[in-house]
PDB file of C-alpha atoms in Angstrom:
ATOM      1  CA  ASN S  12      78.320 -54.482 -44.340  1.00  0.00           C
ATOM      2  CA  ALA S  13      76.284 -57.259 -45.120  1.00  0.00           C
ATOM      3  CA  GLY S  14      77.260 -59.265 -48.416  1.00  0.00           C
ATOM      4  CA  VAL S  15      74.413 -60.090 -51.547  1.00  0.00           C
ATOM      5  CA  MET S  16      71.472 -61.415 -49.908  1.00  0.00           C
ATOM      6  CA  GLN S  17      69.663 -63.450 -51.446  1.00  0.00           C
ATOM      7  CA  ASN S  18      65.637 -64.712 -50.427  1.00  0.00           C
ATOM      8  CA  PRO S  19      64.129 -66.869 -50.108  1.00  0.00           C
ATOM      9  CA  ARG S  20      66.764 -69.792 -49.551  1.00  0.00           C
ATOM     10  CA  HIS S  21      64.452 -72.077 -50.306  1.00  0.00           C
ATOM     11  CA  LEU S  22      62.049 -72.386 -52.769  1.00  0.00           C
ATOM     12  CA  VAL S  23      59.124 -74.422 -53.140  1.00  0.00           C
ATOM     13  CA  ARG S  24      56.490 -74.191 -55.879  1.00  0.00           C
ATOM     14  CA  ARG S  25      53.686 -76.067 -58.059  1.00  0.00           C
ATOM     15  CA  ARG S  26      53.854 -76.854 -61.647  1.00  0.00           C
ATOM     16  CA  GLY S  27      51.983 -73.304 -63.470  1.00  0.00           C
ATOM     17  CA  GLN S  28      53.043 -70.793 -60.470  1.00  0.00           C
ATOM     18  CA  GLU S  29      55.351 -68.067 -60.263  1.00  0.00           C
ATOM     19  CA  ALA S  30      59.084 -67.959 -58.435  1.00  0.00           C
ATOM     20  CA  ARG S  31      60.123 -64.448 -57.409  1.00  0.00           C
ATOM     21  CA  LEU S  32      63.243 -64.779 -56.561  1.00  0.00           C
ATOM     22  CA  ARG S  33      65.730 -61.739 -55.092  1.00  0.00           C
ATOM     23  CA  CYS S  34      69.232 -60.067 -55.052  1.00  0.00           C
ATOM     24  CA  SER S  35      70.175 -56.905 -52.470  1.00  0.00           C
ATOM     25  CA  PRO S  36      73.550 -56.046 -54.066  1.00  0.00           C
ATOM     26  CA  MET S  37      76.022 -55.186 -51.638  1.00  0.00           C
ATOM     27  CA  LYS S  38      76.016 -51.234 -50.947  1.00  0.00           C
ATOM     28  CA  GLY S  39      78.311 -49.373 -53.446  1.00  0.00           C
ATOM     29  CA  HIS S  40      77.144 -51.855 -55.956  1.00  0.00           C
ATOM     30  CA  SER S  41      75.131 -50.895 -58.993  1.00  0.00           C
ATOM     31  CA  HIS S  42      75.863 -53.921 -60.760  1.00  0.00           C
ATOM     32  CA  VAL S  43      73.707 -57.464 -61.138  1.00  0.00           C
ATOM     33  CA  TYR S  44      73.868 -60.599 -62.062  1.00  0.00           C
ATOM     34  CA  TRP S  45      72.248 -63.939 -62.127  1.00  0.00           C
ATOM     35  CA  TYR S  46      73.613 -67.460 -63.100  1.00  0.00           C
ATOM     36  CA  ARG S  47      71.780 -70.873 -62.823  1.00  0.00           C
ATOM     37  CA  GLN S  48      72.932 -73.807 -61.314  1.00  0.00           C
ATOM     38  CA  LEU S  49      71.084 -77.289 -62.418  1.00  0.00           C
ATOM     39  CA  PRO S  50      71.664 -80.470 -60.490  1.00  0.00           C
ATOM     40  CA  GLU S  51      74.895 -81.575 -61.681  1.00  0.00           C
ATOM     41  CA  GLU S  52      76.286 -78.843 -63.995  1.00  0.00           C
ATOM     42  CA  GLY S  53      78.030 -76.183 -63.904  1.00  0.00           C
ATOM     43  CA  LEU S  54      76.638 -72.695 -63.774  1.00  0.00           C
ATOM     44  CA  LYS S  55      75.378 -70.997 -66.824  1.00  0.00           C
ATOM     45  CA  PHE S  56      75.113 -67.296 -67.454  1.00  0.00           C
ATOM     46  CA  MET S  57      71.746 -65.574 -67.455  1.00  0.00           C
ATOM     47  CA  VAL S  58      71.648 -61.739 -66.904  1.00  0.00           C
ATOM     48  CA  TYR S  59      73.517 -58.798 -66.266  1.00  0.00           C
ATOM     49  CA  LEU S  60      71.233 -55.785 -65.364  1.00  0.00           C
ATOM     50  CA  GLN S  61      72.331 -52.158 -64.060  1.00  0.00           C
ATOM     51  CA  LYS S  62      70.043 -50.791 -61.862  1.00  0.00           C
ATOM     52  CA  GLU S  63      66.997 -49.685 -64.655  1.00  0.00           C
ATOM     53  CA  ASN S  64      68.800 -51.234 -67.563  1.00  0.00           C
ATOM     54  CA  ILE S  65      69.660 -54.627 -68.926  1.00  0.00           C
ATOM     55  CA  ILE S  66      72.604 -54.384 -69.904  1.00  0.00           C
ATOM     56  CA  ASP S  67      73.123 -58.766 -71.110  1.00  0.00           C
ATOM     57  CA  GLU S  68      69.658 -60.843 -71.356  1.00  0.00           C
ATOM     58  CA  SER S  69      71.721 -63.669 -73.722  1.00  0.00           C
ATOM     59  CA  GLY S  70      71.540 -66.523 -71.234  1.00  0.00           C
ATOM     60  CA  MET S  71      67.859 -65.931 -70.093  1.00  0.00           C
ATOM     61  CA  PRO S  72      65.495 -68.190 -71.941  1.00  0.00           C
ATOM     62  CA  LYS S  73      63.258 -66.532 -74.568  1.00  0.00           C
ATOM     63  CA  GLU S  74      59.716 -67.911 -72.310  1.00  0.00           C
ATOM     64  CA  ARG S  75      58.518 -67.688 -68.729  1.00  0.00           C
ATOM     65  CA  PHE S  76      61.794 -65.691 -67.369  1.00  0.00           C
ATOM     66  CA  SER S  77      62.397 -62.283 -66.906  1.00  0.00           C
ATOM     67  CA  ALA S  78      64.723 -60.080 -64.553  1.00  0.00           C
ATOM     68  CA  GLU S  79      63.801 -56.212 -63.407  1.00  0.00           C
ATOM     69  CA  PHE S  80      66.581 -54.065 -61.496  1.00  0.00           C
ATOM     70  CA  PRO S  81      64.461 -50.979 -60.356  1.00  0.00           C
ATOM     71  CA  LYS S  82      65.889 -48.000 -58.991  1.00  0.00           C
ATOM     72  CA  GLU S  83      65.230 -49.047 -55.416  1.00  0.00           C
ATOM     73  CA  GLY S  84      64.648 -52.004 -54.159  1.00  0.00           C
ATOM     74  CA  PRO S  85      65.724 -55.649 -55.106  1.00  0.00           C
ATOM     75  CA  SER S  86      66.654 -56.988 -57.935  1.00  0.00           C
ATOM     76  CA  ILE S  87      63.796 -59.382 -59.168  1.00  0.00           C
ATOM     77  CA  LEU S  88      64.356 -62.769 -61.413  1.00  0.00           C
ATOM     78  CA  ARG S  89      60.796 -64.127 -61.762  1.00  0.00           C
ATOM     79  CA  ILE S  90      59.879 -67.487 -63.624  1.00  0.00           C
ATOM     80  CA  GLN S  91      56.769 -67.426 -64.849  1.00  0.00           C
ATOM     81  CA  GLN S  92      54.376 -70.905 -65.207  1.00  0.00           C
ATOM     82  CA  VAL S  93      57.350 -73.098 -63.402  1.00  0.00           C
ATOM     83  CA  VAL S  94      58.364 -76.113 -64.959  1.00  0.00           C
ATOM     84  CA  ARG S  95      60.208 -79.094 -63.245  1.00  0.00           C
ATOM     85  CA  GLY S  96      63.272 -78.317 -65.725  1.00  0.00           C
ATOM     86  CA  ASP S  97      63.252 -75.168 -63.285  1.00  0.00           C
ATOM     87  CA  SER S  98      64.493 -76.615 -60.341  1.00  0.00           C
ATOM     88  CA  ALA S  99      68.024 -75.475 -59.501  1.00  0.00           C
ATOM     89  CA  ALA S 100      70.031 -73.285 -57.681  1.00  0.00           C
ATOM     90  CA  TYR S 101      69.872 -69.564 -58.459  1.00  0.00           C
ATOM     91  CA  PHE S 102      72.282 -67.385 -57.796  1.00  0.00           C
ATOM     92  CA  CYS S 103      72.993 -63.600 -57.777  1.00  0.00           C
ATOM     93  CA  ALA S 104      76.114 -62.046 -57.790  1.00  0.00           C
ATOM     94  CA  SER S 105      76.637 -57.757 -58.087  1.00  0.00           C
ATOM     95  CA  SER S 106      79.767 -55.576 -58.705  1.00  0.00           C
ATOM     96  CA  ARG S 107      80.771 -51.909 -58.370  1.00  0.00           C
ATOM     97  CA  GLN S 108      80.604 -50.251 -62.072  1.00  0.00           C
ATOM     98  CA  GLY S 109      84.021 -50.671 -64.337  1.00  0.00           C
ATOM     99  CA  ALA S 110      85.508 -52.647 -65.664  1.00  0.00           C
ATOM    100  CA  ASN S 111      86.347 -55.844 -64.309  1.00  0.00           C
ATOM    101  CA  GLN S 112      85.228 -55.180 -61.169  1.00  0.00           C
ATOM    102  CA  PRO S 113      85.241 -58.649 -59.049  1.00  0.00           C
ATOM    103  CA  GLN S 114      81.671 -60.315 -58.170  1.00  0.00           C
ATOM    104  CA  HIS S 115      80.602 -61.195 -55.008  1.00  0.00           C
ATOM    105  CA  PHE S 116      77.878 -63.795 -54.971  1.00  0.00           C
ATOM    106  CA  GLY S 117      74.714 -64.386 -52.317  1.00  0.00           C
ATOM    107  CA  ASP S 118      74.299 -67.692 -50.921  1.00  0.00           C
ATOM    108  CA  GLY S 119      71.382 -68.766 -53.754  1.00  0.00           C
ATOM    109  CA  THR S 120      68.549 -69.607 -53.751  1.00  0.00           C
ATOM    110  CA  ARG S 121      67.225 -73.495 -54.246  1.00  0.00           C
ATOM    111  CA  LEU S 122      64.206 -73.469 -56.170  1.00  0.00           C
ATOM    112  CA  SER S 123      62.353 -76.748 -55.951  1.00  0.00           C
ATOM    113  CA  ILE S 124      59.149 -77.456 -58.894  1.00  0.00           C
ATOM    114  CA  LEU S 125      56.905 -79.836 -57.434  1.00  0.00           C
TER     115      LEU S 125
ATOM    116  CA  LYS A   4      84.417 -79.167 -76.161  1.00  0.00           C
ATOM    117  CA  ASN A   5      83.745 -77.268 -73.245  1.00  0.00           C
ATOM    118  CA  GLU A   6      85.287 -73.610 -73.233  1.00  0.00           C
ATOM    119  CA  VAL A   7      86.631 -73.349 -70.195  1.00  0.00           C
ATOM    120  CA  GLU A   8      88.125 -77.156 -68.948  1.00  0.00           C
ATOM    121  CA  GLN A   9      89.020 -77.921 -65.442  1.00  0.00           C
ATOM    122  CA  SER A  10      91.359 -81.009 -64.280  1.00  0.00           C
ATOM    123  CA  PRO A  11      91.040 -82.838 -62.453  1.00  0.00           C
ATOM    124  CA  GLN A  12      87.732 -83.348 -61.772  1.00  0.00           C
ATOM    125  CA  ASN A  13      87.972 -84.717 -58.638  1.00  0.00           C
ATOM    126  CA  LEU A  14      90.941 -85.181 -55.986  1.00  0.00           C
ATOM    127  CA  THR A  15      91.699 -85.988 -53.110  1.00  0.00           C
ATOM    128  CA  ALA A  16      94.377 -85.264 -50.736  1.00  0.00           C
ATOM    129  CA  GLN A  17      96.398 -85.731 -46.846  1.00  0.00           C
ATOM    130  CA  GLU A  18      96.279 -82.617 -44.779  1.00  0.00           C
ATOM    131  CA  GLY A  19      99.596 -80.702 -45.546  1.00  0.00           C
ATOM    132  CA  GLU A  20     100.135 -81.905 -49.568  1.00  0.00           C
ATOM    133  CA  PHE A  21      99.969 -78.359 -52.070  1.00  0.00           C
ATOM    134  CA  ILE A  22      97.769 -78.557 -54.070  1.00  0.00           C
ATOM    135  CA  THR A  23      97.190 -77.601 -57.990  1.00  0.00           C
ATOM    136  CA  ILE A  24      93.980 -77.814 -60.102  1.00  0.00           C
ATOM    137  CA  ASN A  25      94.547 -76.833 -63.431  1.00  0.00           C
ATOM    138  CA  CYS A  26      92.007 -74.704 -66.292  1.00  0.00           C
ATOM    139  CA  SER A  27      92.638 -74.215 -69.519  1.00  0.00           C
ATOM    140  CA  TYR A  28      90.005 -72.698 -72.213  1.00  0.00           C
ATOM    141  CA  SER A  29      89.748 -71.960 -75.788  1.00  0.00           C
ATOM    142  CA  VAL A  30      88.210 -68.077 -75.766  1.00  0.00           C
ATOM    143  CA  GLY A  31      89.925 -64.799 -75.696  1.00  0.00           C
ATOM    144  CA  ILE A  32      89.337 -63.459 -72.079  1.00  0.00           C
ATOM    145  CA  SER A  33      89.211 -60.242 -70.462  1.00  0.00           C
ATOM    146  CA  ALA A  34      89.551 -62.151 -67.037  1.00  0.00           C
ATOM    147  CA  LEU A  35      89.919 -65.344 -65.447  1.00  0.00           C
ATOM    148  CA  HIS A  36      88.103 -65.808 -62.417  1.00  0.00           C
ATOM    149  CA  TRP A  37      88.363 -68.712 -59.545  1.00  0.00           C
ATOM    150  CA  LEU A  38      85.514 -69.434 -57.228  1.00  0.00           C
ATOM    151  CA  GLN A  39      85.114 -71.897 -54.233  1.00  0.00           C
ATOM    152  CA  GLN A  40      81.632 -72.958 -53.468  1.00  0.00           C
ATOM    153  CA  HIS A  41      81.162 -74.566 -49.793  1.00  0.00           C
ATOM    154  CA  PRO A  42      79.525 -77.730 -48.740  1.00  0.00           C
ATOM    155  CA  GLY A  43      76.301 -75.799 -48.439  1.00  0.00           C
ATOM    156  CA  GLY A  44      76.047 -74.034 -52.195  1.00  0.00           C
ATOM    157  CA  GLY A  45      77.805 -70.722 -51.307  1.00  0.00           C
ATOM    158  CA  ILE A  46      79.899 -69.053 -54.136  1.00  0.00           C
ATOM    159  CA  VAL A  47      82.751 -67.200 -52.988  1.00  0.00           C
ATOM    160  CA  SER A  48      85.118 -65.232 -55.387  1.00  0.00           C
ATOM    161  CA  LEU A  49      88.787 -66.565 -54.552  1.00  0.00           C
ATOM    162  CA  PHE A  50      90.972 -64.043 -57.737  1.00  0.00           C
ATOM    163  CA  MET A  51      89.800 -62.061 -60.878  1.00  0.00           C
ATOM    164  CA  LEU A  52      93.350 -62.248 -62.645  1.00  0.00           C
ATOM    165  CA  SER A  53      94.192 -61.539 -66.089  1.00  0.00           C
ATOM    166  CA  SER A  54      98.028 -61.465 -66.314  1.00  0.00           C
ATOM    167  CA  GLY A  55     100.947 -62.923 -63.967  1.00  0.00           C
ATOM    168  CA  LYS A  56     100.155 -64.712 -60.388  1.00  0.00           C
ATOM    169  CA  LYS A  57      98.133 -63.303 -57.516  1.00  0.00           C
ATOM    170  CA  LYS A  58      98.685 -64.581 -53.575  1.00  0.00           C
ATOM    171  CA  HIS A  59      95.765 -64.059 -50.614  1.00  0.00           C
ATOM    172  CA  GLY A  60      97.355 -66.659 -47.485  1.00  0.00           C
ATOM    173  CA  ARG A  61      97.809 -69.926 -48.760  1.00  0.00           C
ATOM    174  CA  LEU A  62      95.899 -69.693 -52.722  1.00  0.00           C
ATOM    175  CA  ILE A  63      98.673 -69.075 -55.396  1.00  0.00           C
ATOM    176  CA  ALA A  64      96.664 -68.706 -58.825  1.00  0.00           C
ATOM    177  CA  THR A  65      98.629 -67.789 -61.751  1.00  0.00           C
ATOM    178  CA  ILE A  66      97.607 -67.446 -65.770  1.00  0.00           C
ATOM    179  CA  ASN A  67      99.949 -67.391 -68.739  1.00  0.00           C
ATOM    180  CA  ILE A  68      97.674 -65.851 -71.142  1.00  0.00           C
ATOM    181  CA  GLN A  69      99.405 -67.335 -74.355  1.00  0.00           C
ATOM    182  CA  GLU A  70      98.803 -70.451 -72.920  1.00  0.00           C
ATOM    183  CA  LYS A  71      95.844 -69.951 -72.184  1.00  0.00           C
ATOM    184  CA  HIS A  72      96.053 -71.460 -69.434  1.00  0.00           C
ATOM    185  CA  SER A  73      95.530 -70.699 -65.523  1.00  0.00           C
ATOM    186  CA  SER A  74      96.485 -73.017 -62.343  1.00  0.00           C
ATOM    187  CA  LEU A  75      94.755 -72.678 -58.448  1.00  0.00           C
ATOM    188  CA  HIS A  76      97.339 -73.596 -55.618  1.00  0.00           C
ATOM    189  CA  ILE A  77      96.880 -74.125 -51.817  1.00  0.00           C
ATOM    190  CA  THR A  78      99.643 -74.572 -50.034  1.00  0.00           C
ATOM    191  CA  ALA A  79      99.921 -77.028 -46.405  1.00  0.00           C
ATOM    192  CA  SER A  80      95.905 -77.477 -47.530  1.00  0.00           C
ATOM    193  CA  HIS A  81      94.084 -78.393 -44.940  1.00  0.00           C
ATOM    194  CA  PRO A  82      90.007 -80.166 -44.508  1.00  0.00           C
ATOM    195  CA  ARG A  83      88.769 -76.627 -44.556  1.00  0.00           C
ATOM    196  CA  ASP A  84      89.414 -76.614 -48.106  1.00  0.00           C
ATOM    197  CA  SER A  85      87.467 -79.425 -49.084  1.00  0.00           C
ATOM    198  CA  ALA A  86      85.110 -77.229 -51.489  1.00  0.00           C
ATOM    199  CA  VAL A  87      84.018 -77.145 -55.066  1.00  0.00           C
ATOM    200  CA  TYR A  88      86.834 -74.661 -57.094  1.00  0.00           C
ATOM    201  CA  ILE A  89      85.600 -73.481 -60.629  1.00  0.00           C
ATOM    202  CA  CYS A  90      87.159 -71.413 -63.275  1.00  0.00           C
ATOM    203  CA  ALA A  91      85.608 -68.789 -65.050  1.00  0.00           C
ATOM    204  CA  VAL A  92      86.425 -66.965 -68.064  1.00  0.00           C
ATOM    205  CA  SER A  93      85.409 -63.196 -68.932  1.00  0.00           C
ATOM    206  CA  THR A  94      85.138 -63.354 -72.584  1.00  0.00           C
ATOM    207  CA  TYR A  95      87.226 -60.688 -74.653  1.00  0.00           C
ATOM    208  CA  GLY A  96      84.407 -58.235 -76.469  1.00  0.00           C
ATOM    209  CA  GLY A  97      81.615 -60.158 -74.116  1.00  0.00           C
ATOM    210  CA  SER A  98      79.881 -58.075 -71.334  1.00  0.00           C
ATOM    211  CA  GLN A  99      82.015 -58.553 -67.843  1.00  0.00           C
ATOM    212  CA  GLY A 100      79.263 -60.701 -66.763  1.00  0.00           C
ATOM    213  CA  ASN A 101      78.945 -63.289 -68.883  1.00  0.00           C
ATOM    214  CA  LEU A 102      80.907 -65.353 -67.520  1.00  0.00           C
ATOM    215  CA  ILE A 103      81.697 -68.873 -68.900  1.00  0.00           C
ATOM    216  CA  PHE A 104      82.410 -71.293 -66.285  1.00  0.00           C
ATOM    217  CA  GLY A 105      83.759 -74.956 -66.144  1.00  0.00           C
ATOM    218  CA  LYS A 106      82.386 -77.816 -64.307  1.00  0.00           C
ATOM    219  CA  GLY A 107      84.621 -77.577 -60.889  1.00  0.00           C
ATOM    220  CA  THR A 108      87.065 -79.932 -59.728  1.00  0.00           C
ATOM    221  CA  LYS A 109      85.770 -80.815 -55.902  1.00  0.00           C
ATOM    222  CA  LEU A 110      88.368 -81.907 -53.653  1.00  0.00           C
ATOM    223  CA  SER A 111      88.509 -83.305 -50.517  1.00  0.00           C
ATOM    224  CA  VAL A 112      91.001 -82.941 -47.931  1.00  0.00           C
ATOM    225  CA  LYS A 113      91.610 -85.883 -45.335  1.00  0.00           C
ATOM    226  CA  PRO A 114      93.288 -85.512 -41.848  1.00  0.00           C
TER     227      PRO A 114
END
């Protein structure tokens, strides 16, 4: 039973390009969470999604960032027109439906902007 | 002041020692999480608790809701316990995914 799968593990982009980060939740999990860890800083919540719905996007920057979790396929975190400040580790977690279910984390995607 | 504070920031111990990491928070919570981040960067969820105490192997987590404080204990520590330990809370009335994280405690266990 695979855990939360994130790909790619490492992603290098030049300024102005688009970055797409993928997250496949654990089997049976319908909730997905994205977190960002900037260099030398703690984790920060970005967005919480269920299938085809954004539940809480209060941690997402207002511009250039978007997230989706379609009916079929992985959740995607998309960053348009990347800038140096987007360099970070992006973690995805998933959980079952229901209040206060434990979250299971992926290994993260390390995004580097040249 | 951060809503979730951890202490100590760094901790070095000898193999076999009993270790305590503390977490204090200033908001109302529905749950508190302890996470472990390995040197390679991956994150493992250790505990989620809203009251009392939980134990898993050599790890014990306790929470005191009235004092807004939680502790993570490691008994008979081992070099493989070396990692960053992160406390996080789900706020009362907030969405369950909107965790607020502490800055982490970096633990190094020497053989």
